[in-house]
XYZ file of C-alpha atoms in Angstrom:
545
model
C -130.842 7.861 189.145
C -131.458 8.546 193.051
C -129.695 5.028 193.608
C -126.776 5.638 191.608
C -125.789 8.822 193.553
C -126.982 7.617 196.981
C -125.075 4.402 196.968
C -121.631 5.745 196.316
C -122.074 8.498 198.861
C -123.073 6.171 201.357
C -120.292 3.360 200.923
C -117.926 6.627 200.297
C -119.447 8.337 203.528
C -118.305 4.598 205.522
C -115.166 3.719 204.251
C -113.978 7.526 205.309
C -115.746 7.370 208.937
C -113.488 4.118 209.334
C -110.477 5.819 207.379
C -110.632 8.772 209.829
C -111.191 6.543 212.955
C -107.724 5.058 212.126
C -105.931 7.738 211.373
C -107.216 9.678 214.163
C -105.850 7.062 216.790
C -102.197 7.272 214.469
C -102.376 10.580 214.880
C -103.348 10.796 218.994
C -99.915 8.052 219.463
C -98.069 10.103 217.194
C -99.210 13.314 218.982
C -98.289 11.828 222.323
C -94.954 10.943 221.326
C -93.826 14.591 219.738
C -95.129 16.114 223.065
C -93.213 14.151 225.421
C -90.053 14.486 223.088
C -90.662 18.087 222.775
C -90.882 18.251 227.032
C -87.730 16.346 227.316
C -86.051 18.858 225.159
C -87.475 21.489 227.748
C -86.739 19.861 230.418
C -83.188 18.591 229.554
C -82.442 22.578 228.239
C -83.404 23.686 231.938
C -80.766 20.795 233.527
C -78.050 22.385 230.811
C -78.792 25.645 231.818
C -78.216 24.732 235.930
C -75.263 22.809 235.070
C -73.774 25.990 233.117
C -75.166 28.708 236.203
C -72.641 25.907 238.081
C -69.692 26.061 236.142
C -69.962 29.880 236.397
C -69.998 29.834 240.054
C -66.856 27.373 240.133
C -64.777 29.586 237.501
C -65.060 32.381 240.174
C -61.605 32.937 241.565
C -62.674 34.974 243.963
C -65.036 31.413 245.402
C -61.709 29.502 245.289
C -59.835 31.878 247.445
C -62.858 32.216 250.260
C -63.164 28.046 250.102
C -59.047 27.433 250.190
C -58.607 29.889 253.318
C -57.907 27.980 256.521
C -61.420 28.056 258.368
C -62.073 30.511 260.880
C -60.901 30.744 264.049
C -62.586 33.661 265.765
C -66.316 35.081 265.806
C -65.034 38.088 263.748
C -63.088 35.831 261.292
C -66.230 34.668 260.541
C -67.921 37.375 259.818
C -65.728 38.628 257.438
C -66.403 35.093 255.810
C -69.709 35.486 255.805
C -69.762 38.600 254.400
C -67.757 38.138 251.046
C -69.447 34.749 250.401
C -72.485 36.282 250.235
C -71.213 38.668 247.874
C -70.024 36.205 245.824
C -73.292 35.084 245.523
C -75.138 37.306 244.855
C -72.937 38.283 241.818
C -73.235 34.598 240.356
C -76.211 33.428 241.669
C -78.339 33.691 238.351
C -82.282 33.172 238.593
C -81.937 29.593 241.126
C -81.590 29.533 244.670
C -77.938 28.953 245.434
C -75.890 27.608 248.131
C -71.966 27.158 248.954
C -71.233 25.361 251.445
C -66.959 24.507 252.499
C -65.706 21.240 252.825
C -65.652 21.092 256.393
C -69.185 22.733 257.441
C -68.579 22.192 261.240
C -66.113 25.169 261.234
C -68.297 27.427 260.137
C -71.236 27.527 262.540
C -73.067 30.896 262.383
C -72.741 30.707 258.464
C -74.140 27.436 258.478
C -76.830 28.956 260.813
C -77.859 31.549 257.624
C -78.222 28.993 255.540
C -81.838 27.202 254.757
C -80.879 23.754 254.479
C -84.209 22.183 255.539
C -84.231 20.663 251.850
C -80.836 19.952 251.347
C -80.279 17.939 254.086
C -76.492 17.987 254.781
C -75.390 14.948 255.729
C -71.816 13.542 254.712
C -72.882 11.304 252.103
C -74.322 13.958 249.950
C -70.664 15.446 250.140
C -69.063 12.317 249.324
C -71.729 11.587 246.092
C -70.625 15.264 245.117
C -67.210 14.449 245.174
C -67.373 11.131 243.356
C -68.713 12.656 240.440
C -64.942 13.758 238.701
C -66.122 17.391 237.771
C -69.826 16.610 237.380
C -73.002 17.291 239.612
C -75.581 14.927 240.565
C -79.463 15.825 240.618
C -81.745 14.364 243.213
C -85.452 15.178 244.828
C -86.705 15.980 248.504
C -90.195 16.634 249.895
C -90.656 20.134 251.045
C -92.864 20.175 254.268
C -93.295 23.663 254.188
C -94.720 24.296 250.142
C -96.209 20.011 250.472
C -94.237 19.787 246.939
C -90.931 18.115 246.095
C -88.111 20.426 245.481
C -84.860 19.352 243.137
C -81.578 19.602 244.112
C -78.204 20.071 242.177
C -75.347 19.667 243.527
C -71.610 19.270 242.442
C -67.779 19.681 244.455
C -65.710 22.700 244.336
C -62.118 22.043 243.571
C -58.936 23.793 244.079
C -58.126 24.913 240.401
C -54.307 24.175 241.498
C -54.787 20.554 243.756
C -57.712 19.491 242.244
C -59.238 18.210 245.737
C -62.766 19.391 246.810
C -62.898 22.129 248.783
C -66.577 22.562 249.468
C -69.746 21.928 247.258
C -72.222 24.184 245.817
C -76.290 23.117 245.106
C -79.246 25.060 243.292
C -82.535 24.330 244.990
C -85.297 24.509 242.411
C -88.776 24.138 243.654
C -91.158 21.703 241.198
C -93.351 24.808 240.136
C -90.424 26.172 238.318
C -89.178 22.886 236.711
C -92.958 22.261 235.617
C -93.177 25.894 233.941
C -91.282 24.426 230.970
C -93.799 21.639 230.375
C -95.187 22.718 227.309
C -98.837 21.376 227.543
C -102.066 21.300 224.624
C -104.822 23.748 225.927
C -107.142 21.323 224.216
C -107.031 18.290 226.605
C -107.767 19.152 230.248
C -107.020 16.021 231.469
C -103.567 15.976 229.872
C -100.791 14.634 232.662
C -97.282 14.880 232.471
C -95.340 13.800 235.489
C -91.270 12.793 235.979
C -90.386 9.365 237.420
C -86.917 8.302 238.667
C -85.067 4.972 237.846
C -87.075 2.585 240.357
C -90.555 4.315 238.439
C -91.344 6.257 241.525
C -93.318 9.275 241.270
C -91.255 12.720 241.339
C -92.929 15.739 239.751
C -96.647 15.162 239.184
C -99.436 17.599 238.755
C -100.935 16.351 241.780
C -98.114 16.871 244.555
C -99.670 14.022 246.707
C -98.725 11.083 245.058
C -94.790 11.986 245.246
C -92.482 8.945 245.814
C -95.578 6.088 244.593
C -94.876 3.559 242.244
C -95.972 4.638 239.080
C -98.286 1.981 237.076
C -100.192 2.293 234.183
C -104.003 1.563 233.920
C -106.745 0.757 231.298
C -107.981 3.635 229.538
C -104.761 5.848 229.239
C -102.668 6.353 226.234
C -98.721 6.902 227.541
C -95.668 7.978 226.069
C -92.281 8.308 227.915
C -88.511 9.042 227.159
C -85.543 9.196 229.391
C -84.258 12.086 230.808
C -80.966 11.821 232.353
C -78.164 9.334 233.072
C -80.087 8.590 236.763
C -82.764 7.039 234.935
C -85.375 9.079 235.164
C -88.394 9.675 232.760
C -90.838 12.026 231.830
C -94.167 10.547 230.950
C -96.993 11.751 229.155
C -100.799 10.114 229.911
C -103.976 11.565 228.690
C -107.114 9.293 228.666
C -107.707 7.134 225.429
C -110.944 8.854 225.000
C -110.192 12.632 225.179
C -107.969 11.625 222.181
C -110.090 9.714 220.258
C -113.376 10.987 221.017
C -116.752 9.442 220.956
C -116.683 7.385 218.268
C -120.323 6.479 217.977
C -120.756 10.646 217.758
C -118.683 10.596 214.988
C -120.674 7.358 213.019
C -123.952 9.562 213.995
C -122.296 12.671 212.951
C -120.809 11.080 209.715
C -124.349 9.884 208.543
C -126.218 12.375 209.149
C -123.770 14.108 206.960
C -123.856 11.826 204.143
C -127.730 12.444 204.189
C -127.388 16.221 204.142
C -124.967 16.521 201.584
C -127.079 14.205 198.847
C -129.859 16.320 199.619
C -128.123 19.881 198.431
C -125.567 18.018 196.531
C -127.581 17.765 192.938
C -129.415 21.586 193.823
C -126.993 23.965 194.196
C -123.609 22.570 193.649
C -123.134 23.841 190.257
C -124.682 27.530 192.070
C -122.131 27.315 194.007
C -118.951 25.710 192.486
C -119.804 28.685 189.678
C -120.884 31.801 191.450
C -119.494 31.666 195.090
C -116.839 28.715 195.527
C -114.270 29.735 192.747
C -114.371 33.581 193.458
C -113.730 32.812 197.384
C -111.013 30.056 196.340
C -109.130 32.629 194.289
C -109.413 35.559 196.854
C -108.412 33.423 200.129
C -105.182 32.572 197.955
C -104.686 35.969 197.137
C -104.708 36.654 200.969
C -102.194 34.038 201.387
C -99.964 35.924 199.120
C -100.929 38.748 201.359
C -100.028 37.810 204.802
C -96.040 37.207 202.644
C -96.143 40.961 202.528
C -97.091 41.635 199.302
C -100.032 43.759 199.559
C -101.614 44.008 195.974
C -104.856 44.660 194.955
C -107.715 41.293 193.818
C -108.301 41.419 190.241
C -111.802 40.358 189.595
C -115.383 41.831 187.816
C -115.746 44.913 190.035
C -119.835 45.397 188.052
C -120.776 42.508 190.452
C -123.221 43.984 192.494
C -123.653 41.065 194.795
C -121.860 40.004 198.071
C -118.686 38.539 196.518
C -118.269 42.031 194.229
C -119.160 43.818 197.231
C -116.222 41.432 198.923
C -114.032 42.453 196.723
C -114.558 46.142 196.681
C -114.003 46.377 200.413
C -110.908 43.977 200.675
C -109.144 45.854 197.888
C -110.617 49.303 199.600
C -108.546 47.923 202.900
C -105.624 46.634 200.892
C -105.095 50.494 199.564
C -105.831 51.763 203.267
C -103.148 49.518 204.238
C -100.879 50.484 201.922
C -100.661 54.284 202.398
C -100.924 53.530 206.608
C -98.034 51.675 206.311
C -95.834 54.740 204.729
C -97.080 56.796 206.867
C -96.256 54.859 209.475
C -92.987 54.220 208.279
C -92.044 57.811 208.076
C -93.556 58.832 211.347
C -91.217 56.449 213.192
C -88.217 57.471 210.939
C -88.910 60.861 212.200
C -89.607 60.145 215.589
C -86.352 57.967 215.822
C -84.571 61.041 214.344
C -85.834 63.533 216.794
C -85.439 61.635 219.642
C -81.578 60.689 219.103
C -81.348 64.257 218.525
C -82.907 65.657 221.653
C -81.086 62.894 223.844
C -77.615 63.655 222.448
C -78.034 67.221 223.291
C -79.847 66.429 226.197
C -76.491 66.066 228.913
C -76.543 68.671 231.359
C -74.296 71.426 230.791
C -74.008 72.840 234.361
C -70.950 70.904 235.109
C -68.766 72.711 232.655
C -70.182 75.883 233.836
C -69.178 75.371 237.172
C -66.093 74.092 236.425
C -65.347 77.508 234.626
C -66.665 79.386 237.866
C -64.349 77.110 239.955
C -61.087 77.749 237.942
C -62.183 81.890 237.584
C -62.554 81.569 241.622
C -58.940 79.956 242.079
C -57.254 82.092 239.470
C -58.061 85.397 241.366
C -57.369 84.043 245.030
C -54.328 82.463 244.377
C -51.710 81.193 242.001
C -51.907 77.785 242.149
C -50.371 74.795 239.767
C -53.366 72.464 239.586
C -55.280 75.570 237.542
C -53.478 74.543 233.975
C -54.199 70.761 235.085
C -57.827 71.636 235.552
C -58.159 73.942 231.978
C -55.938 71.026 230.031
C -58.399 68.601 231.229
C -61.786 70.427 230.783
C -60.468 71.346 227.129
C -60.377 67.660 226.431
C -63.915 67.296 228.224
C -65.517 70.111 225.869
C -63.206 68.868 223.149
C -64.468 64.751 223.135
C -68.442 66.154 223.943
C -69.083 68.397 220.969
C -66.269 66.637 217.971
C -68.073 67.760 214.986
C -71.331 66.028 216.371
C -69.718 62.387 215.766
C -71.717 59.730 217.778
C -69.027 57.251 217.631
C -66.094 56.838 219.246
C -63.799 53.784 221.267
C -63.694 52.133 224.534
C -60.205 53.582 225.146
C -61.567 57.203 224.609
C -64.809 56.630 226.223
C -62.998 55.599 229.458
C -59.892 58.769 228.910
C -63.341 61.324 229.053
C -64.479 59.818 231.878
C -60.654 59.856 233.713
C -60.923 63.326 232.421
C -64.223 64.419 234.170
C -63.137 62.703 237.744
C -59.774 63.969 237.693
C -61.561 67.779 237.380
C -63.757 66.754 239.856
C -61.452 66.112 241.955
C -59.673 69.414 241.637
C -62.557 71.349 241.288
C -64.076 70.227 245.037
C -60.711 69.406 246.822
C -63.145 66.418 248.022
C -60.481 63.702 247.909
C -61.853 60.202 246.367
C -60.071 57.109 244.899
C -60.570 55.620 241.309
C -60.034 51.952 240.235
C -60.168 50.901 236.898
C -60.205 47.448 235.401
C -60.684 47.190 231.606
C -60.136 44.185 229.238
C -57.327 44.938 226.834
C -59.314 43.009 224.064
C -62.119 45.713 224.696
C -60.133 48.780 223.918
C -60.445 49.543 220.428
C -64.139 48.237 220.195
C -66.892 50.862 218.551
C -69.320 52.255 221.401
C -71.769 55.197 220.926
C -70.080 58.351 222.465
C -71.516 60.219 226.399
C -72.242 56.339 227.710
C -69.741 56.759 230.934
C -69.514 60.336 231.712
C -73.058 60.583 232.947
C -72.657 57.789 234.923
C -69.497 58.886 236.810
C -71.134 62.408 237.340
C -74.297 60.981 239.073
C -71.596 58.550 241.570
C -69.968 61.935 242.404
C -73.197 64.036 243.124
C -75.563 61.293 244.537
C -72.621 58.939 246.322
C -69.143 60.423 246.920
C -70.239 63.434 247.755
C -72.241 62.400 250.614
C -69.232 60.648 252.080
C -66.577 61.723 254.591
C -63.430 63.342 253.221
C -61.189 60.589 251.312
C -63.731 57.697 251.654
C -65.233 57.678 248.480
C -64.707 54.869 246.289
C -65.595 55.029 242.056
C -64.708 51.479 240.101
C -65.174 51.082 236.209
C -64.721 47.223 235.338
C -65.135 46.895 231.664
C -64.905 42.976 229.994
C -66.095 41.222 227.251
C -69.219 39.041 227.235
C -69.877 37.099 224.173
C -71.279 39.598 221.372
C -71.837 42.395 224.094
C -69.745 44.764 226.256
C -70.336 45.065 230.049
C -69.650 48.306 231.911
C -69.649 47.878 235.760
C -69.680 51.789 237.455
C -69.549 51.211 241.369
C -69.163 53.254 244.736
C -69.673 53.350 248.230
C -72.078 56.101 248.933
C -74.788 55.497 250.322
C -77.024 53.910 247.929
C -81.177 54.163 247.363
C -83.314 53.139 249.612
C -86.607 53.509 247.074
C -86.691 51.448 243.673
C -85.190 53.156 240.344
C -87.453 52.790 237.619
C -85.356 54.574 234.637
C -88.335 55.308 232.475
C -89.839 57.740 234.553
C -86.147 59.195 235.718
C -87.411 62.545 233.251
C -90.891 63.103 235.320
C -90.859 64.437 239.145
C -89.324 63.403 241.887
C -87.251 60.852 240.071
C -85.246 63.339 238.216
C -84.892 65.756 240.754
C -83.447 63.374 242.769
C -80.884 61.365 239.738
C -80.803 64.259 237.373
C -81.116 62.437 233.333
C -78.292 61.185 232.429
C -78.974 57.584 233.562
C -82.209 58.091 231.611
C -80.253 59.551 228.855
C -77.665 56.572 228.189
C -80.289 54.119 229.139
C -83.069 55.566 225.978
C -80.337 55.970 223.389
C -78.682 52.535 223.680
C -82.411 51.746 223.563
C -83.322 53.550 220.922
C -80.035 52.020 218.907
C -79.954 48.566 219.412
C -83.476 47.532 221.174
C -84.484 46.233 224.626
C -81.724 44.020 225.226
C -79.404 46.904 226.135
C -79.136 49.366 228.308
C -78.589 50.007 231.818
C -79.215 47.947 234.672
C -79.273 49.037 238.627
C -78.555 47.612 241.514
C -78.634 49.568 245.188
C -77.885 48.286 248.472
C -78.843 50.875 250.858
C -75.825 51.847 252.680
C -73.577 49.309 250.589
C -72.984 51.368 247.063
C -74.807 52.207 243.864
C -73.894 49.886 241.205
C -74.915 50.428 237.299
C -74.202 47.720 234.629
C -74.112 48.986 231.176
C -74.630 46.614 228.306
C -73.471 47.343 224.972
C -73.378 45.311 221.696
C -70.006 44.566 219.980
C -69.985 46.414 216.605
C -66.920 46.434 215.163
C -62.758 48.429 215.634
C -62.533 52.173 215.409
């Protein structure tokens, strides 16, 4: 009896130890292989992404009228060079370090001066390899001397949209920390390498910055994996030591064994105990919590007299599943109601002072003189009070939107005989797209209180761009004042000092585009102290009016 159960389980207990053995090492080449594919996806993403943050910067007009200008022939010339390239870039330069550099760099010698081109190295033959590509841009590696890591380069030619000839050249410089970030790497094997080689096997991007630009070679004891990366040949390589994949193997013989041994000891004892009284009752419950984690939250039918750990089990998991169940209505309603409340309070939130002293400010001109801008100034503040309160509608168009807005600058600039000027550049396509109503107004008020009006008589300068940017609308509110010279954090722009000093309405538009479409939108802000305010609105496309 004792040999007829012990045999099989041994021979059984064998065969699998040598079953698993193989599949294990299938399974560690196979494992190898979906890494390294799934880090040349990464990798070859990030390239795409680089090549499209290029093709941005060339589209800019404004780039090809800076790089087509004759070069500069004065100090001041210069300057003034200087000056709007570096605007430029900063409005296109996306998360990568960016350079532009013109055609002919020796004519531009302070500018060249700003520039850190200890890693680019501009010679003439990188200009020339840029310009051979026909459109395209061309990746190489340098050694940094300062970080003692390589850095990666992209760079492609500028050409006149009208000639077609290369008017200068533009490269990202992307230090190997951030290219390695997208390695996607198992926590499980510490001595898991994956490095980047180029076309003559030469050592680029390694976790181990020393051995940059040696011959890559494999060695006894490594399992590799590699796939191409680009059309300049290069690879990315994956290498983790044959044994951290397959383990010990004479562990798992031991292990296996003493398994086998255990098992036909308990095996003929309490396997029917078990299979009957704990096994079945677990089997059924974990698949009930399958069905769970699906969202549907039911209760575990089973024999609720049991009185021993499995009915007590089940008491207390169908105890939690009702818990659940009445926490998640409750839940549900509280943030209905809190959603509710809060639109509420922010749409009625806008300060009303404005109107009020608008009202004092026409009562004021009315009894000291007749003037003619008075029915200008009433005509235009009846439209103000007229768009703000409409039957409590929250909707409304671009085109309406931007008329309110026209509205509240024109009265401001009656109201304060502070002269300003006004700029507006909207897409035509954007016009009649839905936007939730109050989004501008705020905006234009806090440019007039915290930027034109700490400017000199007839300096100030407002611009509203408005375009379209895939699914989403961008608003672009700029002027000239005088900027901030602290960081704005907009979530604490309703506590202290913050508000005091920017009032709410920022705050205002910022929580209820939140609040209506989720973290993606909202505003943005960018100050240059001394150089402007500037607040980018984001928006998603919903439908026409």
């Amino acid at each position: 009896m004792a040999i007829s159960i012990f045999l099989p389980v041994a021979l059984l207990g064998y065969l699998s130890y040598g079953k698993s053995k193989e599949q294990l090492e299938s399974v560690s080449s196979q494992f190898l292989e979906d890494n390294v594919r799934l880090n040349a996806q990464q990798i070859n993403n990030f390239f795409v992404n680089v090549e499209k943050q290029s093709q941005n910067m060339m589209a800019s007009l404004e780039l090809q009228k800076v790089l087509t200008k004759k070069p500069p022939k004065t100090y001041s010339e210069e300057v003034s060079f200087i000056n709007r390239m570096i605007e430029i870039i900063i409005q296109r330069q996306g998360p990568y370090e960016l350079y532009v550099i013109p055609k002919d760099m020796r004519n531009y010698p302070n500018y060249m001066k700003l520039i850190n081109t200890n890693k680019i190295e501009l010679r003439p033959k990188l200009f020339e390899l840029a310009f051979q590509q026909q459109g395209k841009g061309v990746w190489f590696h340098v050694w940094d001397e300062n970080t003692k890591k390589p850095v990666f380069i992209y760079i492609r030619a500028v050409r006149s949209s009208y000639y077609y000839e290369p008017i200068g050249v533009i490269a990202y410089q992307i230090p190997d920390d951030t290219l390695r970030e997208e390695f996607v790497l198992p926590s499980s094997f510490h001595n898991y390498q994956m490095m980047m080689v180029d076309s003559e096997d030469k050592i680029i991007s390694h976790p181990n910055a020393n051995l940059y630009n040696q011959k890559y070679s494999t060695t006894g004891g490594w399992s590799t994996a590699d796939m191409k990366l680009n059309e300049q040949g290069w690879k990315l390589i994956a290498a983790v030591p044959t044994k951290d994949l397959t383990g010990n193997i004479d562990q798992i013989q031991n292990f296996t064994v003493w398994i086998v041994i255990g098992s036909l000891l308990f095996i003929s004892l309490f396997l029917s105990l078990i299979v009957r009284s704990l096994t079945l009752p677990i089997k059924r419950l974990v698949t009930h919590m399958v069905k769970v984690r699906t969202g549907a939250l039911g209760h575990f039918g089973y024999n609720d007299s049991r009185t021993d750990e499995i009915g007590q089990l089940v008491r207390g998991y169908n105890q939690m599943i009702s818990g659940m169940s009445d926490m998640l209505e409750r839940t549900k309603e509280m943030e209905a109601d809190k959603r509710r409340h809060e639109l509420e309070t922010l749409n009625h939130q806008i300060n009303p002072h404005f109107f009020y002293n608008t009202l004092d400010a026409i009562k004021w001109r009315a009894e000291s003189a007749n003037q003619n801008n008075i029915a200008s100034m009433v005509t235009k503040l009846a439209n103000l009070l007229r768009f703000s309160l409409n039957n409590d509608k929250e909707w409304t168009t671009v085109e309406r939107e931007i008329e309110h807005a026209r509205n509240y600058l024109e009265i401001e600039l009656l109201r304060s005989n502070r002269a300003f000027q006004m700029y507006f550049q909207v897409d035509p396509e954007t016009i009649k797209l839905k936007v939730i109503k109050l989004i501008l107004q705020p905006i234009m008020e806090n440019a007039v209180k915290h930027g034109i009006n700490k400017l000199p008589e007839g300096k100030g300068k407002i611009r509203l761009t408005v375009k379209r940017s895939d699914l989403d609308i961008i608003f672009i509110i700029e002027d000239n004042g005088p900027g901030s010279s602290e960081p704005i954090e907009l979530e604490v722009y309703n506590d202290g000092e913050s508000e005091r000093q920017h009032g709410i309405g920022l705050s205002n538009v910022n929580k209820r585009l939140k609040l209506h479409f989720g973290n993606d939108y909202g505003i943005h802000i960018q100050s240059n102290p001394g150089q402007g305010f500037r607040v980018q609105l984001r928006h998603p496309i919903i439908s026409e009016v």
